[in-house]
PDB file of C-alpha atoms in Angstrom:
ATOM      1  CA  UNK A   1     146.534 176.454  99.636  1.00 87.00           C
ATOM      2  CA  UNK A   2     149.607 174.301  99.010  1.00 93.00           C
ATOM      3  CA  UNK A   3     152.612 174.668 101.306  1.00 96.00           C
ATOM      4  CA  UNK A   4     156.198 174.268 100.122  1.00 97.00           C
ATOM      5  CA  UNK A   5     159.531 174.508 101.931  1.00 97.00           C
ATOM      6  CA  UNK A   6     162.275 176.447 100.174  1.00 98.00           C
ATOM      7  CA  UNK A   7     165.875 176.246 101.362  1.00 98.00           C
ATOM      8  CA  UNK A   8     167.998 178.979  99.819  1.00 98.00           C
ATOM      9  CA  UNK A   9     171.713 178.232  99.649  1.00 98.00           C
ATOM     10  CA  UNK A  10     173.532 181.500  99.038  1.00 98.00           C
ATOM     11  CA  UNK A  11     176.269 183.932  99.975  1.00 98.00           C
ATOM     12  CA  UNK A  12     175.965 187.586 100.953  1.00 97.00           C
ATOM     13  CA  UNK A  13     178.716 188.337  98.402  1.00 96.00           C
ATOM     14  CA  UNK A  14     176.674 186.917  95.500  1.00 97.00           C
ATOM     15  CA  UNK A  15     174.763 189.551  93.475  1.00 97.00           C
ATOM     16  CA  UNK A  16     172.615 186.985  91.676  1.00 98.00           C
ATOM     17  CA  UNK A  17     171.545 185.600  95.060  1.00 98.00           C
ATOM     18  CA  UNK A  18     169.675 188.779  95.952  1.00 98.00           C
ATOM     19  CA  UNK A  19     168.328 189.138  92.392  1.00 98.00           C
ATOM     20  CA  UNK A  20     167.134 185.544  92.440  1.00 98.00           C
ATOM     21  CA  UNK A  21     165.509 185.956  95.835  1.00 98.00           C
ATOM     22  CA  UNK A  22     163.730 189.148  94.773  1.00 98.00           C
ATOM     23  CA  UNK A  23     162.346 187.315  91.731  1.00 98.00           C
ATOM     24  CA  UNK A  24     161.238 184.443  93.982  1.00 98.00           C
ATOM     25  CA  UNK A  25     159.565 186.981  96.261  1.00 98.00           C
ATOM     26  CA  UNK A  26     157.708 188.404  93.268  1.00 98.00           C
ATOM     27  CA  UNK A  27     156.682 184.907  92.177  1.00 98.00           C
ATOM     28  CA  UNK A  28     155.325 184.042  95.615  1.00 98.00           C
ATOM     29  CA  UNK A  29     153.363 187.293  95.684  1.00 97.00           C
ATOM     30  CA  UNK A  30     151.717 186.355  92.385  1.00 97.00           C
ATOM     31  CA  UNK A  31     150.954 182.883  93.795  1.00 97.00           C
ATOM     32  CA  UNK A  32     149.359 184.298  96.945  1.00 95.00           C
ATOM     33  CA  UNK A  33     146.322 182.217  97.856  1.00 94.00           C
ATOM     34  CA  UNK A  34     147.602 179.328  95.735  1.00 96.00           C
ATOM     35  CA  UNK A  35     151.009 178.448  97.197  1.00 96.00           C
ATOM     36  CA  UNK A  36     152.573 179.340 100.540  1.00 95.00           C
ATOM     37  CA  UNK A  37     156.286 178.847 101.211  1.00 96.00           C
ATOM     38  CA  UNK A  38     158.380 178.409 104.331  1.00 96.00           C
ATOM     39  CA  UNK A  39     161.776 179.860 103.480  1.00 97.00           C
ATOM     40  CA  UNK A  40     165.144 179.364 105.188  1.00 98.00           C
ATOM     41  CA  UNK A  41     168.630 180.606 104.281  1.00 98.00           C
ATOM     42  CA  UNK A  42     171.713 178.374 104.330  1.00 98.00           C
ATOM     43  CA  UNK A  43     175.432 179.057 104.152  1.00 98.00           C
ATOM     44  CA  UNK A  44     177.660 178.987 101.107  1.00 98.00           C
ATOM     45  CA  UNK A  45     180.933 180.920 100.874  1.00 96.00           C
ATOM     46  CA  UNK A  46     182.086 181.988  97.431  1.00 94.00           C
ATOM     47  CA  UNK A  47     185.492 182.759  98.929  1.00 88.00           C
ATOM     48  CA  UNK A  48     185.984 180.734 102.121  1.00 88.00           C
ATOM     49  CA  UNK A  49     189.679 181.544 101.906  1.00 84.00           C
ATOM     50  CA  UNK A  50     189.139 185.274 101.434  1.00 79.00           C
ATOM     51  CA  UNK A  51     191.542 187.349 103.554  1.00 78.00           C
ATOM     52  CA  UNK A  52     190.060 189.716 106.105  1.00 73.00           C
ATOM     53  CA  UNK A  53     191.228 192.719 104.078  1.00 78.00           C
ATOM     54  CA  UNK A  54     189.652 191.319 100.898  1.00 84.00           C
ATOM     55  CA  UNK A  55     190.851 192.072  97.384  1.00 89.00           C
ATOM     56  CA  UNK A  56     189.777 194.285  94.510  1.00 93.00           C
ATOM     57  CA  UNK A  57     186.369 193.080  93.301  1.00 92.00           C
ATOM     58  CA  UNK A  58     186.948 193.768  89.608  1.00 94.00           C
ATOM     59  CA  UNK A  59     190.383 192.123  89.584  1.00 94.00           C
ATOM     60  CA  UNK A  60     188.963 189.073  91.354  1.00 91.00           C
ATOM     61  CA  UNK A  61     186.051 188.702  88.908  1.00 93.00           C
ATOM     62  CA  UNK A  62     188.305 189.187  85.873  1.00 95.00           C
ATOM     63  CA  UNK A  63     190.711 186.519  87.117  1.00 94.00           C
ATOM     64  CA  UNK A  64     188.002 184.072  88.197  1.00 91.00           C
ATOM     65  CA  UNK A  65     186.007 184.181  84.960  1.00 93.00           C
ATOM     66  CA  UNK A  66     188.741 185.132  82.512  1.00 96.00           C
ATOM     67  CA  UNK A  67     187.048 188.441  81.696  1.00 96.00           C
ATOM     68  CA  UNK A  68     188.539 191.489  80.059  1.00 97.00           C
ATOM     69  CA  UNK A  69     188.017 194.902  81.640  1.00 96.00           C
ATOM     70  CA  UNK A  70     185.308 195.634  79.085  1.00 97.00           C
ATOM     71  CA  UNK A  71     183.537 192.342  79.812  1.00 97.00           C
ATOM     72  CA  UNK A  72     183.655 192.987  83.562  1.00 96.00           C
ATOM     73  CA  UNK A  73     182.166 196.443  82.978  1.00 96.00           C
ATOM     74  CA  UNK A  74     179.346 194.956  80.897  1.00 97.00           C
ATOM     75  CA  UNK A  75     178.765 192.353  83.617  1.00 96.00           C
ATOM     76  CA  UNK A  76     178.391 195.110  86.206  1.00 97.00           C
ATOM     77  CA  UNK A  77     175.892 196.941  84.031  1.00 97.00           C
ATOM     78  CA  UNK A  78     173.866 193.752  83.550  1.00 97.00           C
ATOM     79  CA  UNK A  79     173.776 193.062  87.293  1.00 98.00           C
ATOM     80  CA  UNK A  80     172.902 196.689  88.100  1.00 98.00           C
ATOM     81  CA  UNK A  81     170.022 196.669  85.601  1.00 98.00           C
ATOM     82  CA  UNK A  82     168.726 193.318  86.875  1.00 97.00           C
ATOM     83  CA  UNK A  83     168.847 194.693  90.409  1.00 98.00           C
ATOM     84  CA  UNK A  84     166.994 197.841  89.400  1.00 98.00           C
ATOM     85  CA  UNK A  85     164.220 195.754  87.870  1.00 97.00           C
ATOM     86  CA  UNK A  86     163.601 194.005  91.206  1.00 97.00           C
ATOM     87  CA  UNK A  87     164.065 197.087  93.400  1.00 97.00           C
ATOM     88  CA  UNK A  88     167.602 196.457  94.630  1.00 98.00           C
ATOM     89  CA  UNK A  89     170.447 198.951  94.270  1.00 98.00           C
ATOM     90  CA  UNK A  90     173.967 197.840  93.364  1.00 98.00           C
ATOM     91  CA  UNK A  91     176.631 200.512  93.809  1.00 98.00           C
ATOM     92  CA  UNK A  92     179.732 199.121  92.136  1.00 96.00           C
ATOM     93  CA  UNK A  93     182.921 201.164  92.334  1.00 94.00           C
ATOM     94  CA  UNK A  94     186.448 200.623  91.064  1.00 93.00           C
ATOM     95  CA  UNK A  95     187.791 200.317  94.613  1.00 92.00           C
ATOM     96  CA  UNK A  96     185.105 197.855  95.768  1.00 93.00           C
ATOM     97  CA  UNK A  97     186.612 194.861  97.548  1.00 91.00           C
ATOM     98  CA  UNK A  98     185.637 191.250  98.085  1.00 92.00           C
ATOM     99  CA  UNK A  99     185.008 190.377 101.729  1.00 90.00           C
ATOM    100  CA  UNK A 100     185.048 187.396 104.039  1.00 91.00           C
ATOM    101  CA  UNK A 101     181.406 186.545 104.854  1.00 95.00           C
ATOM    102  CA  UNK A 102     181.785 183.808 107.487  1.00 96.00           C
ATOM    103  CA  UNK A 103     180.503 185.980 110.348  1.00 97.00           C
ATOM    104  CA  UNK A 104     177.460 186.880 108.232  1.00 98.00           C
ATOM    105  CA  UNK A 105     176.627 183.186 108.043  1.00 98.00           C
ATOM    106  CA  UNK A 106     177.112 182.751 111.781  1.00 98.00           C
ATOM    107  CA  UNK A 107     174.570 185.501 112.430  1.00 98.00           C
ATOM    108  CA  UNK A 108     172.156 184.074 109.873  1.00 98.00           C
ATOM    109  CA  UNK A 109     172.402 180.699 111.591  1.00 98.00           C
ATOM    110  CA  UNK A 110     171.706 182.412 114.912  1.00 98.00           C
ATOM    111  CA  UNK A 111     168.627 184.055 113.375  1.00 98.00           C
ATOM    112  CA  UNK A 112     167.286 180.943 111.635  1.00 95.00           C
ATOM    113  CA  UNK A 113     164.611 180.229 114.246  1.00 90.00           C
ATOM    114  CA  UNK A 114     163.292 183.786 114.165  1.00 94.00           C
ATOM    115  CA  UNK A 115     160.926 185.471 111.745  1.00 96.00           C
ATOM    116  CA  UNK A 116     163.659 187.999 110.903  1.00 98.00           C
ATOM    117  CA  UNK A 117     166.181 185.726 109.140  1.00 98.00           C
ATOM    118  CA  UNK A 118     165.177 186.970 105.698  1.00 98.00           C
ATOM    119  CA  UNK A 119     165.209 190.573 106.909  1.00 98.00           C
ATOM    120  CA  UNK A 120     168.742 190.044 108.207  1.00 98.00           C
ATOM    121  CA  UNK A 121     169.871 188.496 104.922  1.00 98.00           C
ATOM    122  CA  UNK A 122     168.494 191.461 102.985  1.00 98.00           C
ATOM    123  CA  UNK A 123     170.136 193.915 105.384  1.00 98.00           C
ATOM    124  CA  UNK A 124     173.468 192.147 104.800  1.00 98.00           C
ATOM    125  CA  UNK A 125     172.991 192.244 101.016  1.00 98.00           C
ATOM    126  CA  UNK A 126     172.375 195.988 101.291  1.00 98.00           C
ATOM    127  CA  UNK A 127     175.401 196.501 103.527  1.00 98.00           C
ATOM    128  CA  UNK A 128     177.586 194.690 101.020  1.00 97.00           C
ATOM    129  CA  UNK A 129     176.300 195.884  97.650  1.00 98.00           C
ATOM    130  CA  UNK A 130     174.340 199.087  98.283  1.00 98.00           C
ATOM    131  CA  UNK A 131     176.228 200.730 101.137  1.00 97.00           C
ATOM    132  CA  UNK A 132     179.586 199.110 100.196  1.00 95.00           C
ATOM    133  CA  UNK A 133     180.483 198.621 103.848  1.00 95.00           C
ATOM    134  CA  UNK A 134     182.690 195.871 105.246  1.00 93.00           C
ATOM    135  CA  UNK A 135     180.491 192.971 106.361  1.00 95.00           C
ATOM    136  CA  UNK A 136     183.465 191.529 108.204  1.00 91.00           C
ATOM    137  CA  UNK A 137     183.314 194.540 110.549  1.00 94.00           C
ATOM    138  CA  UNK A 138     181.477 193.969 113.831  1.00 97.00           C
ATOM    139  CA  UNK A 139     179.736 197.351 113.898  1.00 98.00           C
ATOM    140  CA  UNK A 140     178.481 196.958 110.320  1.00 98.00           C
ATOM    141  CA  UNK A 141     177.076 193.548 111.231  1.00 98.00           C
ATOM    142  CA  UNK A 142     175.373 194.843 114.361  1.00 98.00           C
ATOM    143  CA  UNK A 143     173.788 197.699 112.417  1.00 98.00           C
ATOM    144  CA  UNK A 144     172.360 195.106 109.997  1.00 98.00           C
ATOM    145  CA  UNK A 145     171.043 193.142 112.969  1.00 98.00           C
ATOM    146  CA  UNK A 146     169.263 196.245 114.268  1.00 98.00           C
ATOM    147  CA  UNK A 147     167.782 197.042 110.845  1.00 98.00           C
ATOM    148  CA  UNK A 148     166.396 193.511 110.747  1.00 98.00           C
ATOM    149  CA  UNK A 149     164.689 194.011 114.109  1.00 98.00           C
ATOM    150  CA  UNK A 150     166.906 191.581 116.016  1.00 98.00           C
ATOM    151  CA  UNK A 151     168.626 192.056 119.366  1.00 98.00           C
ATOM    152  CA  UNK A 152     171.977 193.828 119.062  1.00 98.00           C
ATOM    153  CA  UNK A 153     173.400 192.604 122.391  1.00 98.00           C
ATOM    154  CA  UNK A 154     172.619 188.973 121.644  1.00 98.00           C
ATOM    155  CA  UNK A 155     174.233 189.283 118.224  1.00 98.00           C
ATOM    156  CA  UNK A 156     177.294 190.961 119.741  1.00 98.00           C
ATOM    157  CA  UNK A 157     177.670 188.027 122.126  1.00 98.00           C
ATOM    158  CA  UNK A 158     177.604 185.633 119.167  1.00 98.00           C
ATOM    159  CA  UNK A 159     180.279 187.601 117.299  1.00 98.00           C
ATOM    160  CA  UNK A 160     182.494 187.797 120.393  1.00 98.00           C
ATOM    161  CA  UNK A 161     182.460 184.003 120.695  1.00 98.00           C
ATOM    162  CA  UNK A 162     182.940 181.002 118.427  1.00 98.00           C
ATOM    163  CA  UNK A 163     179.239 180.113 118.507  1.00 98.00           C
ATOM    164  CA  UNK A 164     177.812 178.579 115.333  1.00 98.00           C
ATOM    165  CA  UNK A 165     181.240 178.210 113.708  1.00 98.00           C
ATOM    166  CA  UNK A 166     180.971 174.418 113.599  1.00 98.00           C
ATOM    167  CA  UNK A 167     177.283 174.578 112.681  1.00 98.00           C
ATOM    168  CA  UNK A 168     178.019 176.791 109.664  1.00 98.00           C
ATOM    169  CA  UNK A 169     180.881 174.548 108.526  1.00 98.00           C
ATOM    170  CA  UNK A 170     178.640 171.507 108.874  1.00 98.00           C
ATOM    171  CA  UNK A 171     175.877 173.203 106.887  1.00 98.00           C
ATOM    172  CA  UNK A 172     178.278 174.165 104.116  1.00 98.00           C
ATOM    173  CA  UNK A 173     179.579 170.606 103.987  1.00 97.00           C
ATOM    174  CA  UNK A 174     176.048 169.196 103.880  1.00 97.00           C
ATOM    175  CA  UNK A 175     175.049 171.175 100.812  1.00 97.00           C
ATOM    176  CA  UNK A 176     178.353 170.499  99.074  1.00 96.00           C
ATOM    177  CA  UNK A 177     177.724 166.787  99.568  1.00 96.00           C
ATOM    178  CA  UNK A 178     174.268 167.287  98.078  1.00 94.00           C
ATOM    179  CA  UNK A 179     175.980 168.625  94.956  1.00 95.00           C
ATOM    180  CA  UNK A 180     175.463 172.351  95.430  1.00 96.00           C
ATOM    181  CA  UNK A 181     178.435 173.979  93.730  1.00 94.00           C
ATOM    182  CA  UNK A 182     177.033 177.368  92.727  1.00 95.00           C
ATOM    183  CA  UNK A 183     174.632 179.884  94.167  1.00 97.00           C
ATOM    184  CA  UNK A 184     171.906 180.771  94.445  1.00 98.00           C
ATOM    185  CA  UNK A 185     170.393 177.296  94.693  1.00 98.00           C
ATOM    186  CA  UNK A 186     166.755 177.054  95.763  1.00 98.00           C
ATOM    187  CA  UNK A 187     165.876 173.588  97.079  1.00 98.00           C
ATOM    188  CA  UNK A 188     162.134 172.993  97.180  1.00 98.00           C
ATOM    189  CA  UNK A 189     160.729 170.346  99.526  1.00 96.00           C
ATOM    190  CA  UNK A 190     164.213 168.945 100.016  1.00 95.00           C
ATOM    191  CA  UNK A 191     164.548 167.472  96.518  1.00 93.00           C
ATOM    192  CA  UNK A 192     163.825 169.902  93.680  1.00 96.00           C
ATOM    193  CA  UNK A 193     166.631 172.342  92.833  1.00 97.00           C
ATOM    194  CA  UNK A 194     166.220 175.649  91.005  1.00 97.00           C
ATOM    195  CA  UNK A 195     169.564 177.300  90.332  1.00 97.00           C
ATOM    196  CA  UNK A 196     170.605 180.828  89.445  1.00 96.00           C
ATOM    197  CA  UNK A 197     168.898 184.196  89.491  1.00 95.00           C
ATOM    198  CA  UNK A 198     165.899 182.993  87.513  1.00 96.00           C
ATOM    199  CA  UNK A 199     163.103 185.345  86.362  1.00 97.00           C
ATOM    200  CA  UNK A 200     159.910 185.412  88.420  1.00 98.00           C
ATOM    201  CA  UNK A 201     157.950 183.544  85.755  1.00 97.00           C
ATOM    202  CA  UNK A 202     160.395 180.617  85.936  1.00 98.00           C
ATOM    203  CA  UNK A 203     159.802 180.367  89.677  1.00 98.00           C
ATOM    204  CA  UNK A 204     156.035 180.539  89.191  1.00 98.00           C
ATOM    205  CA  UNK A 205     156.080 177.715  86.670  1.00 97.00           C
ATOM    206  CA  UNK A 206     158.443 175.549  88.720  1.00 97.00           C
ATOM    207  CA  UNK A 207     156.614 176.021  92.017  1.00 97.00           C
ATOM    208  CA  UNK A 208     153.251 175.269  90.434  1.00 97.00           C
ATOM    209  CA  UNK A 209     154.640 172.103  88.877  1.00 96.00           C
ATOM    210  CA  UNK A 210     156.217 170.947  92.140  1.00 96.00           C
ATOM    211  CA  UNK A 211     153.048 171.670  94.102  1.00 95.00           C
ATOM    212  CA  UNK A 212     151.008 169.768  91.518  1.00 91.00           C
ATOM    213  CA  UNK A 213     153.357 166.765  91.577  1.00 86.00           C
ATOM    214  CA  UNK A 214     153.250 166.672  95.374  1.00 77.00           C
ATOM    215  CA  UNK A 215     149.448 166.807  95.364  1.00 73.00           C
ATOM    216  CA  UNK A 216     149.317 163.924  92.860  1.00 68.00           C
ATOM    217  CA  UNK A 217     151.722 161.838  94.942  1.00 67.00           C
ATOM    218  CA  UNK A 218     149.716 162.503  98.090  1.00 55.00           C
TER     219      UNK A 218
END
């Protein structure tokens, strides 16, 4: 059994981040008994300047990528289909809004030393894309905490304070300095980067190659 560390740099507001993770999860399942991975999530904000009230999702995507309405509609269909293939439900609507995700990252930092960090990340993805709730709302965040099996009162204390604000900013700065400019980015053993929502077979091939190279070096 070969052990790898995988640091996932991502944002809750990134649809390809959950698709990419689900494909990684599938890859690791197929590598069971061959490769074991220690996984940790790290902060990246697609819209660090996003207002609390957000803005229309479609209008934002069209402006950011120079898409027409028809292209944005096709993009939604492609994401929805990719999600369906990995067992994740995207519920896009015309009134869906972008959201500020900084408090999500504070809670994920709080949960990083627990076994439930991934469960919390998935609960936040579902709150954002499946349930279409506001992940900048305290109650929505605490419900995600409970679904992940973490302590609601402890999480509420974090949200009521400024805890982990500097830690999240420092983490974001660290990965920006490393050259991470888009998400998802999967950093294996601190030096190999796999970017984007890659298919499971790409992860399988890459992880096998990295594990083999590490074994040869050792």
